[in-house]
CSV table of C-alpha atoms in Angstrom, one decimal:
chain,number,residue,atom,x,y,z
A,1009,MET,CA,0.0,0.1,-0.1
A,1010,ARG,CA,1.0,3.4,-0.4
A,1011,PRO,CA,3.3,4.7,2.6
A,1012,ILE,CA,0.9,6.1,5.3
A,1013,ASP,CA,1.9,9.4,7.2
A,1014,THR,CA,1.9,8.0,10.7
A,1015,ALA,CA,3.0,9.5,14.0
A,1016,ARG,CA,5.8,7.6,15.3
A,1017,ARG,CA,4.5,4.9,17.5
A,1018,GLY,CA,1.2,6.4,17.4
A,1019,GLY,CA,-2.1,6.1,15.3
A,1020,SER,CA,-2.0,6.4,11.7
A,1021,VAL,CA,-4.2,6.9,8.6
A,1022,ARG,CA,-3.1,5.2,5.6
A,1023,ARG,CA,-3.0,7.4,2.7
A,1024,ALA,CA,-5.8,6.8,0.1
A,1025,PRO,CA,-5.8,7.6,-3.5
A,1026,ARG,CA,-9.2,8.8,-5.1
A,1027,VAL,CA,-11.1,5.9,-7.0
A,1028,PHE,CA,-12.9,7.5,-10.2
A,1029,ALA,CA,-16.0,5.4,-10.6
A,1030,ALA,CA,-19.3,5.8,-12.6
A,1031,ALA,CA,-21.0,6.8,-9.3
A,1032,ALA,CA,-18.5,9.3,-8.4
A,1033,LEU,CA,-17.4,7.5,-5.5
A,1034,ALA,CA,-14.6,9.3,-3.4
A,1035,ALA,CA,-12.8,6.0,-2.5
A,1036,VAL,CA,-9.1,6.6,-1.3
A,1037,LEU,CA,-6.5,4.2,-2.2
A,1038,THR,CA,-3.1,4.0,-0.3
A,1039,LEU,CA,-0.1,3.9,-2.3
A,1040,THR,CA,3.8,3.0,-1.7
A,1041,ALA,CA,6.1,3.7,-4.7
A,1042,THR,CA,9.1,4.9,-5.9
A,1043,ALA,CA,10.4,4.6,-9.6
A,1044,CYS,CA,11.2,5.8,-12.9
A,1045,GLY,CA,9.1,5.9,-16.1
A,1046,PRO,CA,8.9,3.7,-19.2
A,1047,GLU,CA,11.5,4.2,-21.9
A,1048,GLU,CA,8.9,5.0,-24.5
A,1049,ASP,CA,8.1,8.2,-22.9
A,1050,GLY,CA,11.6,9.5,-23.1
A,1051,ALA,CA,10.9,11.8,-20.2
A,1052,ALA,CA,14.3,11.4,-18.3
A,1053,GLY,CA,16.3,12.6,-21.3
A,1054,GLU,CA,20.2,11.6,-21.7
A,1055,PRO,CA,21.4,10.3,-18.6
A,1056,SER,CA,24.8,11.1,-17.3
A,1057,SER,CA,27.9,9.1,-17.1
A,1058,SER,CA,28.3,6.6,-14.2
A,1059,THR,CA,30.1,7.5,-11.0
A,1060,GLY,CA,33.5,5.8,-11.0
A,1061,GLN,CA,36.5,5.5,-8.4
A,1062,ALA,CA,39.7,7.1,-8.8
A,1063,ALA,CA,43.1,5.2,-8.2
A,1064,ASP,CA,43.0,6.8,-4.7
A,1065,GLY,CA,39.9,5.2,-4.1
A,1066,LYS,CA,37.8,8.4,-4.0
A,1067,VAL,CA,34.5,8.5,-5.7
A,1068,VAL,CA,34.4,10.4,-9.0
A,1069,ILE,CA,31.1,12.1,-9.7
A,1070,PRO,CA,30.2,13.0,-13.3
A,1071,ASP,CA,30.7,16.9,-14.2
A,1072,ASP,CA,27.3,17.0,-15.6
A,1073,LEU,CA,25.6,15.5,-12.5
A,1074,LYS,CA,27.7,18.1,-10.3
A,1075,ASP,CA,26.6,20.9,-12.4
A,1076,ARG,CA,22.7,19.8,-12.0
A,1077,LEU,CA,23.3,19.6,-8.4
A,1078,LYS,CA,24.9,23.1,-8.1
A,1079,GLU,CA,22.0,24.2,-10.0
A,1080,HIS,CA,19.8,23.2,-7.1
A,1081,GLY,CA,22.5,24.7,-4.4
A,1082,ILE,CA,23.4,21.1,-3.6
A,1083,ASP,CA,26.9,20.6,-2.5
A,1084,LEU,CA,27.5,16.7,-1.8
A,1085,ASP,CA,29.9,17.3,1.3
A,1086,SER,CA,27.3,19.5,2.8
A,1087,TRP,CA,24.5,16.8,2.0
A,1088,ARG,CA,26.5,14.2,3.9
A,1089,ASP,CA,26.9,16.7,6.8
A,1090,GLY,CA,23.2,17.1,7.1
A,1091,GLU,CA,21.9,19.1,4.4
A,1092,TRP,CA,20.0,16.2,3.0
A,1093,ARG,CA,17.4,17.5,5.7
A,1094,ASN,CA,16.6,20.4,3.8
A,1095,TRP,CA,13.1,19.9,2.0
A,1096,ASP,CA,12.8,23.2,0.4
A,1097,ARG,CA,11.0,22.9,-2.9
A,1098,ASP,CA,13.9,24.2,-4.9
A,1099,LYS,CA,16.3,21.4,-3.6
A,1100,TRP,CA,13.8,18.4,-3.7
A,1101,LEU,CA,15.1,16.8,-6.8
A,1102,ARG,CA,12.4,15.4,-8.9
A,1103,GLU,CA,13.6,14.5,-12.5
A,1104,ALA,CA,14.8,11.0,-13.3
A,1105,LYS,CA,18.3,12.4,-14.4
A,1106,ASP,CA,18.8,13.9,-11.0
A,1107,TYR,CA,18.3,11.0,-8.9
A,1108,VAL,CA,21.1,11.2,-6.3
A,1109,ASN,CA,21.6,8.8,-3.2
A,1110,PRO,CA,24.9,9.2,-1.3
A,1111,ILE,CA,25.8,6.4,0.8
A,1112,ILE,CA,25.9,7.9,4.5
A,1113,GLU,CA,27.5,5.0,6.4
A,1114,ASP,CA,25.8,4.0,9.7
A,1115,LEU,CA,23.1,6.6,9.3
A,1116,TRP,CA,20.7,3.7,9.4
A,1117,ASP,CA,21.9,2.4,12.8
A,1118,PRO,CA,19.7,-0.1,15.1
A,1119,ASP,CA,17.6,2.8,16.6
A,1120,ARG,CA,17.1,4.5,13.4
A,1121,MET,CA,16.1,1.4,11.5
A,1122,ARG,CA,13.8,0.4,14.5
A,1123,GLU,CA,12.2,3.9,14.8
A,1124,ALA,CA,11.5,4.3,11.1
A,1125,ASP,CA,7.7,3.8,10.9
A,1126,LYS,CA,5.8,6.0,8.7
A,1127,PRO,CA,4.4,4.3,5.8
A,1128,PRO,CA,4.0,6.7,2.7
A,1129,GLU,CA,0.3,6.2,1.9
A,1130,ASN,CA,-3.1,7.0,3.1
A,1131,PRO,CA,-6.2,4.3,3.0
A,1132,VAL,CA,-9.1,4.5,0.8
A,1133,ASP,CA,-12.8,3.5,1.2
A,1134,ASN,CA,-13.4,-0.1,1.3
A,1135,ASP,CA,-16.8,0.1,-0.8
A,1136,ILE,CA,-15.5,0.6,-4.4
A,1137,SER,CA,-18.4,-1.5,-5.9
A,1138,GLY,CA,-19.7,1.2,-8.2
A,1139,ASP,CA,-16.6,1.5,-10.4
A,1140,GLU,CA,-16.7,1.2,-14.0
A,1141,GLY,CA,-14.6,-1.3,-15.7
A,1142,VAL,CA,-13.7,-4.9,-14.7
A,1143,THR,CA,-14.0,-4.8,-11.0
A,1144,ASP,CA,-14.8,-8.2,-9.0
A,1145,PRO,CA,-16.6,-8.3,-5.4
A,1146,THR,CA,-14.8,-6.8,-2.5
A,1147,PRO,CA,-12.8,-9.7,-1.1
A,1148,SER,CA,-13.3,-11.1,2.2
A,1149,PRO,CA,-10.3,-10.0,4.6
A,1150,VAL,CA,-7.7,-12.5,5.0
A,1151,GLU,CA,-5.6,-12.3,8.3
A,1152,ALA,CA,-2.1,-11.6,7.7
A,1153,ALA,CA,-0.1,-14.5,9.1
A,1154,ASN,CA,3.4,-14.0,10.8
A,1155,LEU,CA,6.1,-15.3,8.4
A,1156,GLY,CA,8.1,-18.3,9.8
A,1157,THR,CA,11.4,-17.6,11.3
A,1158,PRO,CA,14.3,-17.0,10.4
A,1159,TYR,CA,12.6,-15.0,7.7
A,1160,HIS,CA,15.5,-16.0,5.4
A,1161,ASP,CA,14.2,-19.6,5.1
A,1162,SER,CA,10.6,-18.6,4.5
A,1163,ALA,CA,11.2,-15.8,2.1
A,1164,PRO,CA,14.9,-14.9,1.5
A,1165,THR,CA,14.2,-12.4,-1.3
A,1166,SER,CA,11.9,-10.3,1.0
A,1167,GLY,CA,13.1,-7.3,3.1
A,1168,LYS,CA,12.3,-3.9,4.3
A,1169,LEU,CA,13.0,-0.6,2.5
A,1170,LEU,CA,13.9,2.6,4.5
A,1171,PHE,CA,14.1,6.1,3.3
A,1172,ASP,CA,13.7,9.6,4.5
A,1173,GLY,CA,10.9,12.1,3.5
A,1174,PRO,CA,10.0,15.7,4.6
A,1175,GLU,CA,7.9,14.3,7.3
A,1176,GLY,CA,10.7,11.9,8.9
A,1177,SER,CA,12.0,8.4,8.4
A,1178,MET,CA,9.6,6.1,6.3
A,1179,VAL,CA,9.2,2.4,5.6
A,1180,CYS,CA,8.1,0.3,2.6
A,1181,SER,CA,8.8,-3.4,1.7
A,1182,ALA,CA,10.8,-4.6,-1.1
A,1183,THR,CA,11.9,-8.0,-3.1
A,1184,VAL,CA,15.3,-9.1,-4.7
A,1185,VAL,CA,14.7,-10.0,-8.4
A,1186,GLN,CA,16.6,-11.6,-11.0
A,1187,ASP,CA,18.9,-9.2,-12.9
A,1188,PRO,CA,19.0,-10.4,-16.8
A,1189,ALA,CA,22.3,-8.6,-17.6
A,1190,HIS,CA,23.8,-10.4,-14.5
A,1191,PRO,CA,22.5,-13.9,-14.2
A,1192,GLY,CA,23.2,-15.1,-10.4
A,1193,LYS,CA,24.5,-12.0,-9.5
A,1194,SER,CA,21.6,-9.5,-9.3
A,1195,ASN,CA,21.8,-6.4,-7.3
A,1196,MET,CA,18.3,-5.5,-8.5
A,1197,VAL,CA,15.4,-4.8,-5.8
A,1198,TRP,CA,11.5,-4.2,-6.9
A,1199,THR,CA,9.2,-2.2,-5.0
A,1200,ALA,CA,6.5,0.4,-5.1
A,1201,GLY,CA,6.9,3.8,-7.1
A,1202,HIS,CA,5.5,5.6,-4.2
A,1203,CYS,CA,8.4,4.2,-2.0
A,1204,VAL,CA,11.1,5.9,-3.9
A,1205,HIS,CA,9.5,9.0,-5.3
A,1206,ALA,CA,6.5,11.2,-4.1
A,1207,GLY,CA,4.8,11.7,-7.3
A,1208,LYS,CA,3.5,14.9,-9.4
A,1209,ASN,CA,3.7,17.2,-6.1
A,1210,GLY,CA,7.1,15.8,-4.9
A,1211,GLY,CA,10.4,14.3,-5.9
A,1212,TRP,CA,13.0,11.5,-5.0
A,1213,TYR,CA,13.1,10.4,-1.4
A,1214,ARG,CA,16.5,10.4,0.1
A,1215,ASN,CA,18.9,7.9,1.9
A,1216,ILE,CA,17.0,4.9,0.4
A,1217,ALA,CA,18.2,1.5,1.5
A,1218,PHE,CA,17.1,-2.2,1.7
A,1219,VAL,CA,17.5,-4.3,4.4
A,1220,PRO,CA,17.0,-7.9,3.4
A,1221,SER,CA,15.3,-10.4,6.0
A,1222,TYR,CA,15.1,-7.4,8.6
A,1223,ASN,CA,14.9,-8.5,12.1
A,1224,ASP,CA,15.5,-12.2,10.7
A,1225,SER,CA,14.6,-13.8,13.9
A,1226,GLY,CA,11.2,-12.1,14.4
A,1227,LEU,CA,12.5,-10.4,17.9
A,1228,SER,CA,10.0,-8.3,19.7
A,1229,THR,CA,10.0,-4.7,19.6
A,1230,ALA,CA,11.1,-4.9,23.4
A,1231,GLU,CA,13.9,-7.3,22.5
A,1232,LEU,CA,14.8,-5.1,19.8
A,1233,GLU,CA,15.8,-2.2,21.8
A,1234,ASN,CA,19.0,-4.0,22.7
A,1235,ALA,CA,19.6,-5.7,19.4
A,1236,SER,CA,23.0,-5.3,17.5
A,1237,LYS,CA,22.9,-4.1,13.8
A,1238,GLU,CA,23.9,-7.6,12.8
A,1239,GLN,CA,20.9,-9.1,14.5
A,1240,ILE,CA,18.5,-6.4,12.8
A,1241,ALA,CA,20.2,-6.3,9.5
A,1242,PRO,CA,21.9,-10.0,9.1
A,1243,TYR,CA,22.5,-9.4,5.4
A,1244,GLY,CA,23.6,-6.0,5.4
A,1245,VAL,CA,22.3,-2.5,4.5
A,1246,TRP,CA,22.1,-2.0,0.8
A,1247,TRP,CA,21.8,1.5,-0.5
A,1248,GLY,CA,19.9,2.5,-3.7
A,1249,GLN,CA,22.7,3.7,-6.2
A,1250,TRP,CA,20.0,3.9,-8.8
A,1251,ALA,CA,16.1,4.0,-9.1
A,1252,GLN,CA,13.5,4.0,-11.9
A,1253,THR,CA,10.0,4.2,-11.9
A,1254,SER,CA,6.9,4.8,-14.5
A,1255,ASP,CA,6.4,8.2,-16.2
A,1256,GLN,CA,2.8,7.5,-14.9
A,1257,TRP,CA,3.6,7.8,-11.4
A,1258,ILE,CA,5.9,10.6,-11.8
A,1259,ASN,CA,3.3,12.7,-13.6
A,1260,GLN,CA,0.1,11.7,-11.9
A,1261,GLY,CA,0.8,9.7,-8.5
A,1262,ALA,CA,-0.2,11.4,-5.4
A,1263,ALA,CA,-0.2,10.2,-1.8
A,1264,THR,CA,-4.1,10.3,-1.7
A,1265,GLY,CA,-4.3,8.4,-5.1
A,1266,GLY,CA,-4.2,9.8,-8.5
A,1267,GLN,CA,-4.2,8.1,-12.0
A,1268,GLY,CA,-0.4,6.7,-11.4
A,1269,ALA,CA,-1.8,3.7,-9.2
A,1270,PRO,CA,-1.9,1.1,-11.9
A,1271,TYR,CA,1.7,2.1,-12.6
A,1272,ASP,CA,3.0,2.2,-8.8
A,1273,PHE,CA,6.1,0.1,-9.4
A,1274,ALA,CA,9.8,0.8,-9.0
A,1275,VAL,CA,13.3,-1.0,-9.7
A,1276,LEU,CA,16.4,-0.2,-7.9
A,1277,GLN,CA,20.1,-1.1,-8.1
A,1278,VAL,CA,21.7,-1.4,-4.9
A,1279,ALA,CA,25.3,-1.4,-3.5
A,1280,PRO,CA,26.4,-2.6,0.2
A,1281,GLU,CA,26.8,0.1,2.7
A,1282,LYS,CA,30.3,-0.9,3.8
A,1283,GLY,CA,31.8,-1.4,0.3
A,1284,SER,CA,32.0,-4.4,-2.0
A,1285,THR,CA,32.8,-7.8,-0.6
A,1286,GLY,CA,32.7,-9.3,-4.1
A,1287,LYS,CA,29.3,-10.8,-3.7
A,1288,SER,CA,26.1,-9.4,-5.1
A,1289,LEU,CA,22.8,-9.1,-3.3
A,1290,GLU,CA,21.5,-12.2,-5.1
A,1291,GLU,CA,24.8,-14.1,-4.0
A,1292,THR,CA,24.5,-12.6,-0.3
A,1293,VAL,CA,20.8,-13.5,0.3
A,1294,GLY,CA,21.0,-16.9,-1.8
A,1295,SER,CA,18.1,-16.0,-4.1
A,1296,ALA,CA,16.2,-13.6,-6.5
A,1297,LEU,CA,13.0,-13.9,-8.1
A,1298,PRO,CA,12.1,-13.9,-11.8
A,1299,VAL,CA,9.7,-11.1,-12.8
A,1300,ASP,CA,6.7,-12.1,-15.0
A,1301,PHE,CA,5.5,-9.5,-17.0
A,1302,ASN,CA,3.0,-11.4,-18.9
A,1303,ALA,CA,1.2,-13.4,-16.0
A,1304,PRO,CA,-1.7,-15.4,-16.4
A,1305,ALA,CA,-5.2,-13.5,-16.3
A,1306,VAL,CA,-6.8,-13.5,-13.0
A,1307,PRO,CA,-9.2,-16.5,-13.6
A,1308,GLN,CA,-5.9,-18.8,-14.3
A,1309,ILE,CA,-4.4,-17.8,-11.0
A,1310,ASP,CA,-5.1,-20.0,-8.0
A,1311,SER,CA,-3.7,-17.7,-5.5
A,1312,MET,CA,-0.9,-15.0,-4.8
A,1313,THR,CA,1.1,-14.5,-1.9
A,1314,ALA,CA,2.0,-10.8,-0.6
A,1315,THR,CA,4.9,-10.4,1.9
A,1316,GLY,CA,5.7,-7.3,3.7
A,1317,TYR,CA,6.6,-5.5,7.0
A,1318,PRO,CA,3.1,-3.7,7.8
A,1319,ALA,CA,4.1,-0.6,10.1
A,1320,ALA,CA,0.6,1.1,10.7
A,1321,PRO,CA,-1.5,-0.1,13.8
A,1322,PRO,CA,-2.3,-2.8,14.7
A,1323,TYR,CA,1.2,-3.5,13.5
A,1324,ASP,CA,4.5,-1.8,14.2
A,1325,GLY,CA,6.9,-2.6,11.3
A,1326,GLN,CA,9.1,-5.0,12.7
A,1327,LYS,CA,8.1,-8.2,11.8
A,1328,ALA,CA,7.6,-9.7,8.4
A,1329,LEU,CA,3.8,-10.9,7.5
A,1330,GLN,CA,2.2,-12.6,4.5
A,1331,CYS,CA,-1.2,-12.9,3.0
A,1332,THR,CA,-2.2,-15.6,0.5
A,1333,ASP,CA,-5.6,-15.3,-1.3
A,1334,GLU,CA,-7.2,-16.0,-4.6
A,1335,PRO,CA,-6.9,-12.7,-6.7
A,1336,GLY,CA,-9.7,-10.5,-8.1
A,1337,ARG,CA,-10.0,-7.7,-10.2
A,1338,LEU,CA,-9.7,-3.8,-9.5
A,1339,ALA,CA,-10.4,-1.1,-12.0
A,1340,VAL,CA,-9.4,2.1,-10.4
A,1341,PHE,CA,-9.8,4.1,-13.3
A,1342,GLU,CA,-11.7,3.7,-16.5
A,1343,ALA,CA,-9.3,3.1,-19.6
A,1344,GLN,CA,-6.5,2.1,-17.3
A,1345,PRO,CA,-5.0,-1.2,-16.7
A,1346,THR,CA,-7.0,-3.1,-14.4
A,1347,MET,CA,-5.1,-4.0,-11.1
A,1348,TYR,CA,-4.9,-7.3,-8.9
A,1349,ARG,CA,-6.6,-7.4,-5.6
A,1350,ILE,CA,-6.4,-9.8,-2.7
A,1351,GLY,CA,-8.0,-9.8,0.8
A,1352,CYS,CA,-5.4,-9.2,3.2
A,1353,THR,CA,-5.2,-7.1,6.6
A,1354,MET,CA,-1.8,-5.8,6.3
A,1355,THR,CA,-1.5,-2.0,6.6
A,1356,GLY,CA,0.9,0.8,5.6
A,1357,GLY,CA,4.5,-0.1,5.5
A,1358,SER,CA,3.7,-3.4,3.4
A,1359,SER,CA,3.4,-1.2,0.3
A,1360,GLY,CA,6.3,-2.2,-2.2
A,1361,GLY,CA,6.4,-5.9,-1.0
A,1362,GLY,CA,6.3,-8.5,-3.8
A,1363,TRP,CA,3.3,-10.5,-4.9
A,1364,VAL,CA,4.3,-13.9,-5.8
A,1365,ALA,CA,2.3,-16.5,-8.0
A,1366,LYS,CA,3.1,-19.1,-10.7
A,1367,GLY,CA,4.2,-17.4,-13.7
A,1368,GLN,CA,3.7,-18.6,-17.3
A,1369,ASP,CA,6.1,-21.4,-16.7
A,1370,GLY,CA,4.5,-22.6,-13.7
A,1371,LYS,CA,7.3,-21.7,-11.5
A,1372,PRO,CA,7.1,-19.0,-8.6
A,1373,ALA,CA,7.8,-15.5,-10.0
A,1374,LEU,CA,7.1,-11.7,-8.7
A,1375,VAL,CA,4.1,-10.6,-10.8
A,1376,SER,CA,3.0,-7.5,-8.8
A,1377,ASN,CA,3.9,-5.4,-5.6
A,1378,THR,CA,1.4,-3.9,-2.8
A,1379,SER,CA,0.2,-0.6,-3.9
A,1380,ILE,CA,-3.1,0.4,-2.5
A,1381,GLY,CA,-5.4,-0.8,0.5
A,1382,PRO,CA,-8.4,0.7,2.5
A,1383,VAL,CA,-8.9,2.4,5.6
A,1384,THR,CA,-10.7,-0.8,7.0
A,1385,ALA,CA,-7.3,-2.7,6.2
A,1386,GLY,CA,-9.4,-5.5,4.6
A,1387,TRP,CA,-7.7,-5.8,1.0
A,1388,LEU,CA,-4.6,-4.9,-1.0
A,1389,ALA,CA,-4.2,-4.1,-4.8
A,1390,GLY,CA,-1.2,-4.1,-7.0
A,1391,PRO,CA,-0.2,-3.1,-10.5
A,1392,ARG,CA,-0.4,-5.8,-13.3
A,1393,LEU,CA,3.1,-5.8,-14.7
A,1394,GLY,CA,2.9,-5.3,-18.4
A,1395,LYS,CA,5.4,-3.2,-21.0
A,1396,GLU,CA,5.9,-0.2,-18.9
A,1397,ALA,CA,7.0,-2.1,-15.9
A,1398,GLU,CA,9.2,-4.3,-18.3
A,1399,GLY,CA,10.7,-1.3,-19.7
A,1400,VAL,CA,11.6,0.1,-16.3
A,1401,TYR,CA,13.2,-3.3,-15.4
A,1402,GLN,CA,15.2,-3.7,-18.6
A,1403,ALA,CA,16.4,-0.2,-18.4
A,1404,VAL,CA,17.7,-0.7,-14.8
A,1405,SER,CA,19.4,-4.1,-15.8
A,1406,LYS,CA,21.1,-2.6,-18.9
A,1407,LYS,CA,22.4,0.6,-16.9
A,1408,TYR,CA,25.1,-1.7,-15.2
A,1409,VAL,CA,26.0,-3.8,-18.5
A,1410,GLY,CA,29.9,-4.4,-18.5
A,1411,GLY,CA,30.6,-3.8,-14.8
A,1412,ARG,CA,29.3,-2.2,-11.4
A,1413,THR,CA,30.5,1.5,-10.5
A,1414,ALA,CA,29.3,1.4,-6.6
A,1415,VAL,CA,32.7,1.5,-5.2
A,1416,ARG,CA,34.0,2.7,-1.8
A,1417,GLY,CA,34.4,6.4,-1.5
A,1418,PRO,CA,35.9,9.0,1.0
A,1419,ARG,CA,34.4,8.7,4.3
A,1420,ARG,CA,33.3,12.0,6.0
A,1421,GLY,CA,31.5,12.7,9.2
A,1422,SER,CA,28.0,13.4,9.5
A,1423,ARG,CA,25.8,15.0,12.1
A,1424,ARG,CA,24.9,11.6,13.5
A,1425,ALA,CA,27.8,10.2,15.6
A,1426,GLY,CA,30.0,7.6,13.8
A,1427,ALA,CA,28.2,8.3,10.3
A,1428,ARG,CA,30.4,8.0,7.3
A,1429,ALA,CA,29.5,8.9,3.6
A,1430,ARG,CA,30.2,8.0,0.2
A,1431,ALA,CA,28.7,8.8,-3.0
A,1432,GLY,CA,26.9,6.1,-5.1
A,1433,PRO,CA,27.1,6.1,-9.0
A,1434,ALA,CA,25.1,8.3,-11.2
A,1435,GLN,CA,23.4,7.2,-14.5
A,1436,GLU,CA,25.2,5.8,-17.2
A,1437,ASN,CA,25.4,7.2,-20.8
A,1438,ARG,CA,22.3,5.4,-21.8
A,1439,PRO,CA,18.5,5.8,-22.4
A,1440,ALA,CA,16.9,6.2,-18.7
A,1441,HIS,CA,13.2,6.2,-17.6
A,1442,ALA,CA,11.5,9.1,-15.8
A,1443,GLY,CA,12.0,9.5,-11.8
A,1444,GLY,CA,9.8,8.0,-9.1
A,1445,ARG,CA,7.3,8.8,-6.7
A,1446,ALA,CA,7.4,10.4,-3.2
A,1447,PRO,CA,7.9,8.3,0.0
A,1448,HIS,CA,4.9,7.2,2.2
């Protein structure tokens, strides 16, 4: 679902997108996405050269990216020292070509990871039966079940996405997916568009990082108070060095809905916070899911399983849960793609989590991600992945053909004790998709 604006440890209201129906029902859907748009729209323009590493180990940032950052009054050294907290409109980078996510080592320490609990979306009305298009009856709620521990044994590709927005630290969920350009060695992660970009009224979220198998042992909130970083993030913290989402999400997406909902997906290339160990994310967690962009139609799918870390009440974002249900169809907007819908009680924070079903080859594949849900927390809806999603996916994969450039850079002090920063790579000189949605 879209990220929810929730008061830390307090009650929350899930963001809900408006549902345009024949009866003019004002159903609000919750979204959680961040990404870049499809290639065919060309909204991103020419991407920059990739960030590289000099002989002395320092990160080299392309001049064109430096120039664009300077146009916004952004200095990377100042950014690492806390300027990233400045959310002035003219400094909130929005365009795809301006995605920048410098790694700040130890920014996501155990306390900050645990306390990040704001989903980026609001909920919607549960009764949307008046919608035009192909919409099946509202599904019965399916109680979310705790994922078996260790989570890595039950769902090794699942994890938590952490990021900062104007309202504070936020959370979504995400999934490790295969990289066609690097078989068996993927560093690609799938999530919702609104988990990386705020949509039409905002820009890219900051300090985006993926934690596979977050809280792998399923420790309670009380136990996590004294847990080490290794217990909370046993497979490391992986920063988003590049992100793309759909043009539709960037241009139409909103925390309260908008016509970007059926295109609420994003893909990231990630790099380890502590520098390369020679192993990819896929090799580190031991798995990556294929993505099916031509999954069977709803009548041919027996069940779908959604996994996530719900953070809005009654949940607290510290544990992974799952829902399995026979999918139905939801037409949010007439003349736009129909979405998948399942019964599920997961709340905000589960946005971006992968939906797994049998693909065309009969094997498990990622076929959607959590995007929206109602205030009653009885169902979830996710986009059906088609050519736009495949365009984003392929563009992110091709960006790093020929080698990866996410290498260790200079360490600098930040405002947080012990925090150290390094810049992630910018875009390569190849076609790019438009930038993503705003955080939940």
